[in-house]
PDB file of C-alpha atoms in Angstrom:
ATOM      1  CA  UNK A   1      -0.780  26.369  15.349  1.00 49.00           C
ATOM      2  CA  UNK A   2       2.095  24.662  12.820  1.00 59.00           C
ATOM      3  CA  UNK A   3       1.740  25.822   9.240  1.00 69.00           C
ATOM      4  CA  UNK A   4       1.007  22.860   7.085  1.00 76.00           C
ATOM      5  CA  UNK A   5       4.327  21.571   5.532  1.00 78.00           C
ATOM      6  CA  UNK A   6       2.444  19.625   3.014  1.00 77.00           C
ATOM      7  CA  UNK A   7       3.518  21.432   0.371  1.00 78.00           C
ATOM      8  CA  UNK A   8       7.020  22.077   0.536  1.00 83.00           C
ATOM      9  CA  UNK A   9       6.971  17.949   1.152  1.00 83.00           C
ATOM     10  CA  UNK A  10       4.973  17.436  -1.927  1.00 87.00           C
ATOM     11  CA  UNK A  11       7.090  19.589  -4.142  1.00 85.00           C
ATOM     12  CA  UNK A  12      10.358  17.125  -4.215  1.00 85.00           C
ATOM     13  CA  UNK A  13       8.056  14.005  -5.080  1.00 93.00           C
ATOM     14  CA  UNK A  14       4.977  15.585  -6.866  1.00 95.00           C
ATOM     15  CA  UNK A  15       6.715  14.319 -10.188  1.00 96.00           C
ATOM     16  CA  UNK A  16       6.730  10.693  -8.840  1.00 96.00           C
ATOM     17  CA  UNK A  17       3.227  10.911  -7.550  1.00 97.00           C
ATOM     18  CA  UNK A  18       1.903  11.944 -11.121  1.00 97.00           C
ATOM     19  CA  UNK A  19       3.944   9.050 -12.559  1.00 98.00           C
ATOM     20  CA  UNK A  20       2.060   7.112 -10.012  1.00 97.00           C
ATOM     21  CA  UNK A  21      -1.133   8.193 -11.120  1.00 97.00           C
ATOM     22  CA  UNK A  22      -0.652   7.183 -15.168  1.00 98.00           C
ATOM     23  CA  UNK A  23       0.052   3.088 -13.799  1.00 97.00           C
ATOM     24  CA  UNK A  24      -3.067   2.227 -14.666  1.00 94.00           C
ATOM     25  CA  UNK A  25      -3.405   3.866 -18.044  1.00 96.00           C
ATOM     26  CA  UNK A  26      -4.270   7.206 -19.486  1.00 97.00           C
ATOM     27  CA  UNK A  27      -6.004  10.270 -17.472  1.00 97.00           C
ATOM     28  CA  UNK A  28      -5.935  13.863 -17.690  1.00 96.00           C
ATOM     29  CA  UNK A  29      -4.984  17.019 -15.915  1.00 96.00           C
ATOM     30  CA  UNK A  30      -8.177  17.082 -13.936  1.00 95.00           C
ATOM     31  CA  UNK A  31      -8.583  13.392 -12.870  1.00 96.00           C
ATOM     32  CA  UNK A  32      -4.363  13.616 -11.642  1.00 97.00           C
ATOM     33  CA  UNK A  33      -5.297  16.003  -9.135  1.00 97.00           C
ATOM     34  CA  UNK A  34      -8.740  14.687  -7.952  1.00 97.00           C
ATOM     35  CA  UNK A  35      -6.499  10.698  -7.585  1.00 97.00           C
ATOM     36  CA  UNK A  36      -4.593  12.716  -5.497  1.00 96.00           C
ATOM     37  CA  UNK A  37      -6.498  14.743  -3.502  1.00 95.00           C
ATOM     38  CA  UNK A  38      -8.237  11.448  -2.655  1.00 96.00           C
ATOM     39  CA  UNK A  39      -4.838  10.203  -1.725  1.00 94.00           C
ATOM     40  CA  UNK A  40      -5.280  12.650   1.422  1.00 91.00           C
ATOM     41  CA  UNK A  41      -2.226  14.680  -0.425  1.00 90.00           C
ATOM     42  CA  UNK A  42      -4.389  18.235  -0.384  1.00 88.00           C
ATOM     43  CA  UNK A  43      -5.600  20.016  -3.465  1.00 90.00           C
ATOM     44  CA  UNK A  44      -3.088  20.398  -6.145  1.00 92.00           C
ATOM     45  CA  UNK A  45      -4.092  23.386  -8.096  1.00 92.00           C
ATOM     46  CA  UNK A  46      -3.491  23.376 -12.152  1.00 92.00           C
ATOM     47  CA  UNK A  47      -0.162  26.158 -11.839  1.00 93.00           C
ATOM     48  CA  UNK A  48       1.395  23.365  -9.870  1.00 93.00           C
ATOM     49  CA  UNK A  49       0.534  20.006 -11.726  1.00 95.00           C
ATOM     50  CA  UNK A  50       0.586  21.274 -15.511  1.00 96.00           C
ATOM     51  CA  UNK A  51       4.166  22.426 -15.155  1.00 96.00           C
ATOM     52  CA  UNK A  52       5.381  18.938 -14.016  1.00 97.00           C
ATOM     53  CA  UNK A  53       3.251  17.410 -16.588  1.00 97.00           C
ATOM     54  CA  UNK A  54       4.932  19.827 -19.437  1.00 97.00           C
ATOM     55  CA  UNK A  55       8.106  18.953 -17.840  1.00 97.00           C
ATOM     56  CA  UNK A  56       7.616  15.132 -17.218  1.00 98.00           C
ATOM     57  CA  UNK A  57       6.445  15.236 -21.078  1.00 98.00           C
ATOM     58  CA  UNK A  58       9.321  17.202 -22.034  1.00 98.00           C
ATOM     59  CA  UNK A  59      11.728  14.480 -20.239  1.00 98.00           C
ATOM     60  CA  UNK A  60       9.873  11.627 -22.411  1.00 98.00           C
ATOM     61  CA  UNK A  61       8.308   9.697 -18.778  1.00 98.00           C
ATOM     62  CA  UNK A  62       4.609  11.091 -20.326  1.00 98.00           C
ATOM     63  CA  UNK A  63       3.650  11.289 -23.696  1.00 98.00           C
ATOM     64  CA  UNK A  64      -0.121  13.487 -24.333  1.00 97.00           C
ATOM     65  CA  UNK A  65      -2.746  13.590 -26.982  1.00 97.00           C
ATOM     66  CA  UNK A  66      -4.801  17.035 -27.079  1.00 95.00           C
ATOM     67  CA  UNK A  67      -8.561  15.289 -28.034  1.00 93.00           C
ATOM     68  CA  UNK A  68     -11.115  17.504 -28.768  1.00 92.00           C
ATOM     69  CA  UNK A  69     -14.558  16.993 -26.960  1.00 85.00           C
ATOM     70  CA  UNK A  70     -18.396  16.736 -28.521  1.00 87.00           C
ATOM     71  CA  UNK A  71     -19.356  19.456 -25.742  1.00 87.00           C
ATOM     72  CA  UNK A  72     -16.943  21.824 -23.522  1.00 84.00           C
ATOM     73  CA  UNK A  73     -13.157  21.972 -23.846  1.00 88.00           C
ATOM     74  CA  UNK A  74     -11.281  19.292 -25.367  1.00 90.00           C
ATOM     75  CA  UNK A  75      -8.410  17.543 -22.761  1.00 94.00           C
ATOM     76  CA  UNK A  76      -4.588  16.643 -23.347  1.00 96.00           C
ATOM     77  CA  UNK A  77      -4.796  13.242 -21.781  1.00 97.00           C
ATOM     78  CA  UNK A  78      -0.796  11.967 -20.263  1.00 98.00           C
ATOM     79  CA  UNK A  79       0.313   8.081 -20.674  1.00 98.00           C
ATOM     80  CA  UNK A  80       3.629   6.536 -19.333  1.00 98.00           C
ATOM     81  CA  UNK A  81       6.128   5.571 -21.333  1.00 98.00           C
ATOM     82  CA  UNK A  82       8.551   3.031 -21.147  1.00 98.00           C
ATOM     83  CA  UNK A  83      11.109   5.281 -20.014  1.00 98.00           C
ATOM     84  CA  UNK A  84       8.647   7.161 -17.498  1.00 98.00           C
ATOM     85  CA  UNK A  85       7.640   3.360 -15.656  1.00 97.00           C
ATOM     86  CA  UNK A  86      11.664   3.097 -15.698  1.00 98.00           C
ATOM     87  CA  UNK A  87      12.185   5.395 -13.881  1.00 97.00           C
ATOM     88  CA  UNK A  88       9.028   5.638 -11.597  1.00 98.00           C
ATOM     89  CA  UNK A  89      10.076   1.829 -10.530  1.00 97.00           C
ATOM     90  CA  UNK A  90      13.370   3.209  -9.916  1.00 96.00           C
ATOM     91  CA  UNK A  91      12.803   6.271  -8.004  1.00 96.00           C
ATOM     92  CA  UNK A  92      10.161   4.683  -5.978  1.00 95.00           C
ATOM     93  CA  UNK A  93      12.922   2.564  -4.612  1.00 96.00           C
ATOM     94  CA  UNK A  94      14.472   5.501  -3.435  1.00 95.00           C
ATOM     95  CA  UNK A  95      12.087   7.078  -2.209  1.00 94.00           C
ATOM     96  CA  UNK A  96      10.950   4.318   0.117  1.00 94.00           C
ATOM     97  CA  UNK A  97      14.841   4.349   1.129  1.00 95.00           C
ATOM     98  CA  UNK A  98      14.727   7.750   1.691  1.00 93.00           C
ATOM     99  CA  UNK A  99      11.105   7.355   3.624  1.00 92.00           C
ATOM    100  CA  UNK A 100      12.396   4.594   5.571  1.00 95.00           C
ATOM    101  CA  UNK A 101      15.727   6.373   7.074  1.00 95.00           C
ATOM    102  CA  UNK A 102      13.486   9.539   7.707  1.00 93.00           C
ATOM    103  CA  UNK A 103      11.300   7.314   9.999  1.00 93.00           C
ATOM    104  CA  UNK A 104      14.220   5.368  11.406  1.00 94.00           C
ATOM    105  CA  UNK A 105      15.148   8.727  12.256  1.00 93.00           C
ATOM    106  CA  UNK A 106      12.035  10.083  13.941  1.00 92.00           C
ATOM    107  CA  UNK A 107      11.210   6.778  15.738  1.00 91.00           C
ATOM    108  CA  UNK A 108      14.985   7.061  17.325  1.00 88.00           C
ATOM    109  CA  UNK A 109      14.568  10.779  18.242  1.00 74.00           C
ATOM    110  CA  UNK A 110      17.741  12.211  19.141  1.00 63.00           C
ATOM    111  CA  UNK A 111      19.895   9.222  19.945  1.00 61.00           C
ATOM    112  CA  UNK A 112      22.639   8.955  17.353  1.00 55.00           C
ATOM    113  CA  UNK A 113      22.819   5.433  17.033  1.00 50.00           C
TER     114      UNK A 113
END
């Protein structure tokens, strides 16, 4: 049986995929990895996603508010910026380039033309 690849494919667009998930407004750490595990992209487990949100933060594509909760843990909730939908527009292009040669690719097998 073929060992699931998923996750070394997820791990060069992961960052675009959370981008993807903040379109529609603020959410949270939790709610980013339920979107897409909904998606069909597997379960993304908090040591994966909190380091690209720390690091998409630290780029200025997210900006987070820590708000403290009546009952349990409070929650840092992530927005897009104006420089992260920039560059989510941008490197969704390319990615859809990039998608489309990879299945030009596989469709034409091993014929070089």
């Amino acid at each position: 049986m073929a060992a699931d690849r998923r996750p070394s494919w997820l791990k060069g667009v992961l960052d675009l995929l959370v981008l993807s998930c903040l379109t529609d407004g603020e959410s949270y750490g939790y709610e980013i990895a339920k979107s897409l595990a909904e998606a069909g992209l597997g379960e993304i487990k908090g040591g994966t996603l909190y380091p690209v949100l720390n690091r998409l933060e630290e780029a200025g594509l997210v900006e987070a508010e820590f708000r403290a909760a009546e009952r349990g843990p409070g929650r840092r909730y992530y927005r897009l910026t104006e420089p992260g939908r920039t560059h989510l527009a941008a490197e969704s292009e390319a990615w859809t380039e990039f998608h489309r040669a990879v299945r030009r690719k596989l469709h034409a097998g091993g014929s070089t033309s």
